[in-house]
């Protein structure tokens, strides 16, 4: 089972991400509403993919990303960051900090799904 | 607050009598009923308004339906009731001779008022229903409460 | 690209609308709360940065989720609001009154857009508010303007408060018990203030969270929380963060929107006015029950032993005090500083002065004077009207003023003073004063009755306030100027207030509005007239006198008495209301109004003074001029509250009219 961590402060968006990724087989989803919760999830077990919103209160997504990249066995975990349309600066920072891929919000569900599939080789190989 | 629509299904009404005739109002428009004690007169109010009373903490005007329909007033007795109704944001009391029961009237039993029903209460009736051998006049609350409606010259004025 | 089934776009859209609406509600509520907090803090020192941060967040989130569900109007509007907040946060501008108003308006429009979508109704337009905000952004973002510093949230931590280092180590077992980092965070937020929160990797590779916190922590709490994976240590004592070596604590980016402190709860609560009305009604019921209790007890007093009676009295007195305190407390909740009315005035004056080419300075006094919120709402437009009137008609042009030996800049003073139950609002200008001749001419031309001789201030006022009176052409009237002041008079009358005029040609004009401070409970004189009982609010009564019917003089159709060196016209309430009359030797008379506008309203007897709860009469069927409301004196019977000012005016205007009561005829 691949654990996919969805991090966004909006419950609506977390739901939408989850729905977009539902076709992924053998995937289980955990959600976090802020950076601390996201890191807590990582602490509790290995994660196969992180969908990470950047603009969050209390702890910016970039800081979560930095923590994940510098300090834990999650160094190589693929991370798709969700950035705001037009916020070039955050996108730059995120990519520099180690994001695997970025998508701008509002995201198109099937694009998110394909990106996720591509980044989860083990899972993707199971279908088609 | 709208009454039961006459076009669909079964409407729930409350029946009451004024000067021997049975009238009905949709229950959705009726808040409650009570016995009336003393009414405080309000100077310069329209002639069919007996005055005001307190009803559940609110100052409520008392519309005497006998007067409104052009009948003579009679002294109150034990059967006299105040039917407190609600029309949009207005809360008003209707003074009637007696309040009777609740009935359900199927929409297809309601006819538009006959031409012959003119006369005073005619202008306030929006439908007529027959239940067994009883004739029930369904009232239009808005028209009763709208005092811009011209009245016959009131002999008491 | 891999294959997939039907595109999810349509499906995601509508499935999530409920979540979307729920989330919007949260953000909108949060935004409103914060805007209110911002409003109360304007002009009182540096603005709290975390308020701006949180507001920014709300609009940012609203923008994001609105974009996801493709509600473009909401997305755009939220975007504007977010942009403005960004400008404010960057410290480039202090929120101005205008800016705050725009934020309120924008938030409200955003709410409306979302609600409209929810109800599947056409969306309200957003262009106007959108460009208004865009303008503000353009203005406020201009560089080079000296700005006051924004307060740092952390500096708000109370001095001398104990600081603690809290660390939490999550685990599967704790998670299974429902204890997560968020649980800890909420506990801390409830017990004090979190100053910072950060993750850390411990020496053995585990993850822990460190909080710096100020608040109440006692030994029992420390022990209890230890079982939940929480270590608490005082900050001063250890000089470092608790167990586990610190490896490279993550520095928080200063320009990322990290607000380490949970926002201190705003001190402002927004209350629906209808809830306040309900509360007031409840308190009113309490006052009445107390009165009824008093009457009942009065009847049983003689059956009790003195000692028993005394102890009942003590309880009743205590109850009295408590009810009174509660009543005053509730009243105070409804009380709002009159500055609410005043705050728009500087802009109105500035605009109108500009349009008319005059120089006008506005002075505001007594803005903190408190009045009932309903009064504020009712008087907002009338006061605005008077201020506009002062600028248009009172203040002369700079040239005229100089020619008259005045300073070129005119002054308007808007003031509010409270004295007991009454608040006096004055609008005073140092302009040209009321031109009595022009007023009289205009009144005559308009067919208004004008008494002979030179009119006094009260007469001038009643002419000016007559409906249809205007000193300007119709075209001016369309623009809102020169419209008679009748709207002001009727508002004042409706509130059972009084209006006066003081004016001196060439010197200036002052309009005086006396209004009751609170509307709901008031002192009243209780009177009987022809078998009916009435209540007269004490605030509107200048004086009460006793008059011998024999001393009353008949002058044409009016009755009069000698009064204070002049004559006072008298009207009998029993005649006014057709209540029937028994011959009496003496009558009690309420004197209302002043000067030549004074009138005496005669009743059979004043039977006492009571504190009454004013119940409004709202239904048009029984809303008659001269009746201000209704009350209950303890027996459930409705007692009408008179509006003497209105009665007086009616009597003065139409002395020959007889009043008929509703048809029962006694």
Short mmCIF file of N, CA and C in Angstrom, two decimals, chain C residues 339-435:
data_model
loop_
_atom_site.label_atom_id
_atom_site.label_comp_id
_atom_site.label_asym_id
_atom_site.label_seq_id
_atom_site.Cartn_x
_atom_site.Cartn_y
_atom_site.Cartn_z
N UNK C 339 -20.34 58.30 17.77
CA UNK C 339 -19.33 58.48 16.74
C UNK C 339 -19.62 57.66 15.50
N UNK C 340 -20.42 56.59 15.65
CA UNK C 340 -20.83 55.78 14.48
C UNK C 340 -21.52 56.65 13.45
N UNK C 341 -22.35 57.57 13.94
CA UNK C 341 -23.03 58.48 13.01
C UNK C 341 -22.02 59.48 12.48
N UNK C 342 -21.15 59.92 13.37
CA UNK C 342 -20.27 61.03 13.01
C UNK C 342 -19.18 60.65 12.03
N UNK C 343 -18.81 59.38 12.04
CA UNK C 343 -17.57 59.07 11.33
C UNK C 343 -17.63 59.27 9.83
N UNK C 344 -18.86 59.24 9.28
CA UNK C 344 -18.93 59.46 7.83
C UNK C 344 -18.86 60.94 7.48
N UNK C 345 -19.13 61.78 8.45
CA UNK C 345 -19.33 63.20 8.16
C UNK C 345 -18.13 63.90 7.54
N UNK C 346 -16.92 63.65 8.02
CA UNK C 346 -15.80 64.37 7.42
C UNK C 346 -15.74 64.19 5.91
N UNK C 347 -16.06 63.00 5.45
CA UNK C 347 -15.99 62.79 3.99
C UNK C 347 -17.09 63.53 3.28
N UNK C 348 -18.29 63.49 3.90
CA UNK C 348 -19.42 64.19 3.31
C UNK C 348 -19.10 65.68 3.18
N UNK C 349 -18.59 66.24 4.27
CA UNK C 349 -18.28 67.66 4.27
C UNK C 349 -17.22 67.98 3.24
N UNK C 350 -16.20 67.15 3.22
CA UNK C 350 -15.10 67.39 2.28
C UNK C 350 -15.61 67.39 0.85
N UNK C 351 -16.42 66.37 0.53
CA UNK C 351 -16.95 66.26 -0.83
C UNK C 351 -17.84 67.44 -1.18
N UNK C 352 -18.77 67.72 -0.30
CA UNK C 352 -19.75 68.76 -0.61
C UNK C 352 -19.09 70.13 -0.67
N UNK C 353 -18.16 70.38 0.23
CA UNK C 353 -17.46 71.67 0.21
C UNK C 353 -16.74 71.82 -1.11
N UNK C 354 -16.11 70.74 -1.53
CA UNK C 354 -15.41 70.77 -2.81
C UNK C 354 -16.36 71.10 -3.95
N UNK C 355 -17.50 70.41 -3.95
CA UNK C 355 -18.46 70.64 -5.03
C UNK C 355 -18.98 72.06 -5.06
N UNK C 356 -19.20 72.63 -3.89
CA UNK C 356 -19.79 73.96 -3.85
C UNK C 356 -18.73 75.06 -3.81
N UNK C 357 -17.48 74.66 -3.85
CA UNK C 357 -16.41 75.66 -3.88
C UNK C 357 -16.25 76.42 -2.59
N UNK C 358 -16.63 75.78 -1.48
CA UNK C 358 -16.49 76.47 -0.20
C UNK C 358 -15.39 75.81 0.62
N UNK C 359 -14.94 76.53 1.60
CA UNK C 359 -13.96 75.96 2.52
C UNK C 359 -14.64 75.73 3.85
N UNK C 360 -14.68 74.46 4.22
CA UNK C 360 -15.41 74.13 5.45
C UNK C 360 -14.59 73.19 6.32
N UNK C 361 -14.60 73.50 7.59
CA UNK C 361 -13.91 72.64 8.55
C UNK C 361 -14.96 72.01 9.46
N UNK C 362 -14.81 70.72 9.70
CA UNK C 362 -15.77 70.02 10.56
C UNK C 362 -15.12 69.65 11.88
N UNK C 363 -15.79 70.00 12.97
CA UNK C 363 -15.31 69.61 14.29
C UNK C 363 -16.27 68.62 14.90
N UNK C 364 -15.74 67.56 15.45
CA UNK C 364 -16.61 66.57 16.07
C UNK C 364 -16.38 66.55 17.56
N UNK C 365 -17.45 66.56 18.32
CA UNK C 365 -17.30 66.53 19.78
C UNK C 365 -18.22 65.46 20.36
N UNK C 366 -17.73 64.84 21.41
CA UNK C 366 -18.58 63.91 22.15
C UNK C 366 -18.87 62.63 21.39
N UNK C 367 -17.90 62.19 20.59
CA UNK C 367 -18.15 61.00 19.80
C UNK C 367 -18.32 59.75 20.64
N UNK C 368 -17.81 59.79 21.84
CA UNK C 368 -17.91 58.61 22.68
C UNK C 368 -19.25 58.50 23.38
N UNK C 369 -20.05 59.53 23.27
CA UNK C 369 -21.38 59.50 23.89
C UNK C 369 -22.16 58.31 23.35
N UNK C 370 -22.75 57.57 24.25
CA UNK C 370 -23.38 56.32 23.82
C UNK C 370 -24.88 56.45 23.68
N UNK C 371 -25.40 55.88 22.62
CA UNK C 371 -26.85 55.84 22.41
C UNK C 371 -27.24 54.48 21.88
N UNK C 372 -28.51 54.21 21.94
CA UNK C 372 -29.02 52.93 21.47
C UNK C 372 -28.74 52.76 19.98
N UNK C 373 -28.41 51.56 19.64
CA UNK C 373 -28.04 51.29 18.26
C UNK C 373 -29.15 51.61 17.28
N UNK C 374 -30.38 51.38 17.71
CA UNK C 374 -31.48 51.66 16.82
C UNK C 374 -31.54 53.16 16.50
N UNK C 375 -31.21 53.93 17.51
CA UNK C 375 -31.23 55.37 17.33
C UNK C 375 -30.17 55.79 16.31
N UNK C 376 -29.03 55.16 16.41
CA UNK C 376 -27.96 55.45 15.47
C UNK C 376 -28.46 55.20 14.05
N UNK C 377 -29.07 54.05 13.86
CA UNK C 377 -29.51 53.70 12.52
C UNK C 377 -30.57 54.67 12.02
N UNK C 378 -31.44 55.05 12.92
CA UNK C 378 -32.53 55.93 12.50
C UNK C 378 -32.05 57.33 12.23
N UNK C 379 -31.07 57.78 12.98
CA UNK C 379 -30.64 59.18 12.88
C UNK C 379 -29.49 59.40 11.90
N UNK C 380 -28.95 58.32 11.39
CA UNK C 380 -27.81 58.46 10.49
C UNK C 380 -28.12 59.41 9.33
N UNK C 381 -29.20 59.11 8.63
CA UNK C 381 -29.55 59.97 7.49
C UNK C 381 -29.97 61.37 7.88
N UNK C 382 -30.84 61.52 8.89
CA UNK C 382 -31.22 62.89 9.27
C UNK C 382 -30.03 63.76 9.66
N UNK C 383 -29.09 63.23 10.41
CA UNK C 383 -27.94 64.05 10.79
C UNK C 383 -27.12 64.40 9.56
N UNK C 384 -26.99 63.42 8.68
CA UNK C 384 -26.28 63.66 7.43
C UNK C 384 -26.94 64.80 6.67
N UNK C 385 -28.23 64.76 6.66
CA UNK C 385 -29.02 65.78 6.00
C UNK C 385 -28.74 67.18 6.56
N UNK C 386 -28.71 67.24 7.87
CA UNK C 386 -28.47 68.54 8.52
C UNK C 386 -27.06 69.04 8.23
N UNK C 387 -26.12 68.12 8.20
CA UNK C 387 -24.75 68.53 7.92
C UNK C 387 -24.64 69.04 6.48
N UNK C 388 -25.24 68.32 5.57
CA UNK C 388 -25.23 68.76 4.18
C UNK C 388 -25.91 70.12 4.06
N UNK C 389 -26.99 70.25 4.79
CA UNK C 389 -27.72 71.50 4.79
C UNK C 389 -26.83 72.65 5.27
N UNK C 390 -26.06 72.36 6.30
CA UNK C 390 -25.18 73.40 6.84
C UNK C 390 -24.15 73.83 5.81
N UNK C 391 -23.63 72.85 5.08
CA UNK C 391 -22.63 73.20 4.07
C UNK C 391 -23.28 73.95 2.91
N UNK C 392 -24.42 73.43 2.45
CA UNK C 392 -25.05 74.05 1.28
C UNK C 392 -25.63 75.42 1.57
N UNK C 393 -26.36 75.51 2.66
CA UNK C 393 -27.11 76.74 2.92
C UNK C 393 -26.53 77.61 4.02
N UNK C 394 -25.84 76.96 4.94
CA UNK C 394 -25.35 77.74 6.08
C UNK C 394 -24.07 78.49 5.74
N UNK C 395 -23.08 77.72 5.36
CA UNK C 395 -21.76 78.33 5.16
C UNK C 395 -21.73 79.12 3.85
N UNK C 396 -21.19 80.32 3.95
CA UNK C 396 -21.07 81.15 2.74
C UNK C 396 -19.79 80.80 1.98
N UNK C 397 -19.66 81.32 0.76
CA UNK C 397 -18.42 81.11 0.02
C UNK C 397 -17.31 81.92 0.71
N UNK C 398 -16.08 81.56 0.40
CA UNK C 398 -14.93 82.23 1.04
C UNK C 398 -15.00 83.74 0.82
N UNK C 399 -15.34 84.14 -0.41
CA UNK C 399 -15.41 85.58 -0.71
C UNK C 399 -16.46 86.27 0.15
N UNK C 400 -17.63 85.65 0.20
CA UNK C 400 -18.71 86.25 1.00
C UNK C 400 -18.28 86.39 2.45
N UNK C 401 -17.58 85.40 2.92
CA UNK C 401 -17.17 85.41 4.32
C UNK C 401 -16.16 86.52 4.59
N UNK C 402 -15.24 86.63 3.66
CA UNK C 402 -14.23 87.69 3.85
C UNK C 402 -14.90 89.05 3.83
N UNK C 403 -15.83 89.20 2.89
CA UNK C 403 -16.55 90.48 2.81
C UNK C 403 -17.30 90.76 4.11
N UNK C 404 -17.71 89.68 4.78
CA UNK C 404 -18.45 89.86 6.03
C UNK C 404 -17.53 89.93 7.23
N UNK C 405 -16.24 89.92 6.98
CA UNK C 405 -15.29 90.03 8.08
C UNK C 405 -15.07 88.73 8.82
N UNK C 406 -15.44 87.62 8.17
CA UNK C 406 -15.22 86.33 8.84
C UNK C 406 -13.99 85.66 8.25
N UNK C 407 -13.54 84.64 8.91
CA UNK C 407 -12.47 83.83 8.34
C UNK C 407 -13.01 83.13 7.09
N UNK C 408 -12.16 83.00 6.07
CA UNK C 408 -12.67 82.40 4.82
C UNK C 408 -13.15 80.96 5.00
N UNK C 409 -12.63 80.29 6.00
CA UNK C 409 -13.02 78.91 6.20
C UNK C 409 -14.17 78.84 7.20
N UNK C 410 -15.24 78.20 6.78
CA UNK C 410 -16.38 78.07 7.68
C UNK C 410 -16.19 76.88 8.61
N UNK C 411 -16.86 76.89 9.73
CA UNK C 411 -16.74 75.80 10.69
C UNK C 411 -18.10 75.21 10.99
N UNK C 412 -18.15 73.90 10.98
CA UNK C 412 -19.36 73.20 11.42
C UNK C 412 -18.97 72.35 12.62
N UNK C 413 -19.73 72.49 13.68
CA UNK C 413 -19.45 71.69 14.87
C UNK C 413 -20.58 70.69 15.06
N UNK C 414 -20.23 69.43 15.07
CA UNK C 414 -21.20 68.36 15.29
C UNK C 414 -20.89 67.77 16.67
N UNK C 415 -21.85 67.88 17.58
CA UNK C 415 -21.54 67.43 18.94
C UNK C 415 -22.65 66.60 19.54
N UNK C 416 -22.28 65.78 20.47
CA UNK C 416 -23.26 64.96 21.18
C UNK C 416 -22.93 65.01 22.66
N UNK C 417 -23.97 65.30 23.46
CA UNK C 417 -23.78 65.37 24.91
C UNK C 417 -24.94 64.62 25.55
N UNK C 418 -24.63 63.83 26.56
CA UNK C 418 -25.76 63.15 27.19
C UNK C 418 -26.01 63.75 28.55
N UNK C 419 -27.28 63.89 28.88
CA UNK C 419 -27.66 64.41 30.19
C UNK C 419 -28.80 63.53 30.65
N UNK C 420 -28.50 62.60 31.55
CA UNK C 420 -29.54 61.70 32.05
C UNK C 420 -30.06 60.84 30.92
N UNK C 421 -31.35 60.90 30.69
CA UNK C 421 -31.99 60.04 29.71
C UNK C 421 -31.90 60.56 28.29
N UNK C 422 -31.40 61.74 28.16
CA UNK C 422 -31.48 62.39 26.86
C UNK C 422 -30.09 62.64 26.31
N UNK C 423 -29.96 62.43 25.00
CA UNK C 423 -28.71 62.83 24.36
C UNK C 423 -29.03 64.00 23.44
N UNK C 424 -28.22 65.02 23.52
CA UNK C 424 -28.44 66.21 22.70
C UNK C 424 -27.39 66.24 21.61
N UNK C 425 -27.88 66.19 20.38
CA UNK C 425 -26.99 66.28 19.22
C UNK C 425 -27.16 67.66 18.62
N UNK C 426 -26.07 68.35 18.45
CA UNK C 426 -26.14 69.69 17.87
C UNK C 426 -25.34 69.77 16.59
N UNK C 427 -25.94 70.45 15.61
CA UNK C 427 -25.22 70.74 14.38
C UNK C 427 -25.16 72.26 14.27
N UNK C 428 -23.99 72.80 14.50
CA UNK C 428 -23.85 74.26 14.55
C UNK C 428 -22.91 74.75 13.47
N UNK C 429 -23.31 75.78 12.77
CA UNK C 429 -22.40 76.36 11.79
C UNK C 429 -22.23 77.85 12.06
N UNK C 430 -21.15 78.41 11.58
CA UNK C 430 -20.91 79.85 11.75
C UNK C 430 -21.17 80.56 10.43
N UNK C 431 -22.22 80.17 9.78
CA UNK C 431 -22.52 80.71 8.46
C UNK C 431 -23.47 81.90 8.50
N UNK C 432 -24.33 81.95 7.52
CA UNK C 432 -25.12 83.17 7.33
C UNK C 432 -26.38 83.22 8.18
N UNK C 433 -26.69 82.15 8.88
CA UNK C 433 -27.90 82.18 9.70
C UNK C 433 -29.15 82.01 8.83
N UNK C 434 -30.25 81.76 9.49
CA UNK C 434 -31.50 81.56 8.75
C UNK C 434 -32.10 82.92 8.37
N UNK C 435 -32.41 83.05 7.12
CA UNK C 435 -32.99 84.30 6.65
C UNK C 435 -34.51 84.21 6.83
#
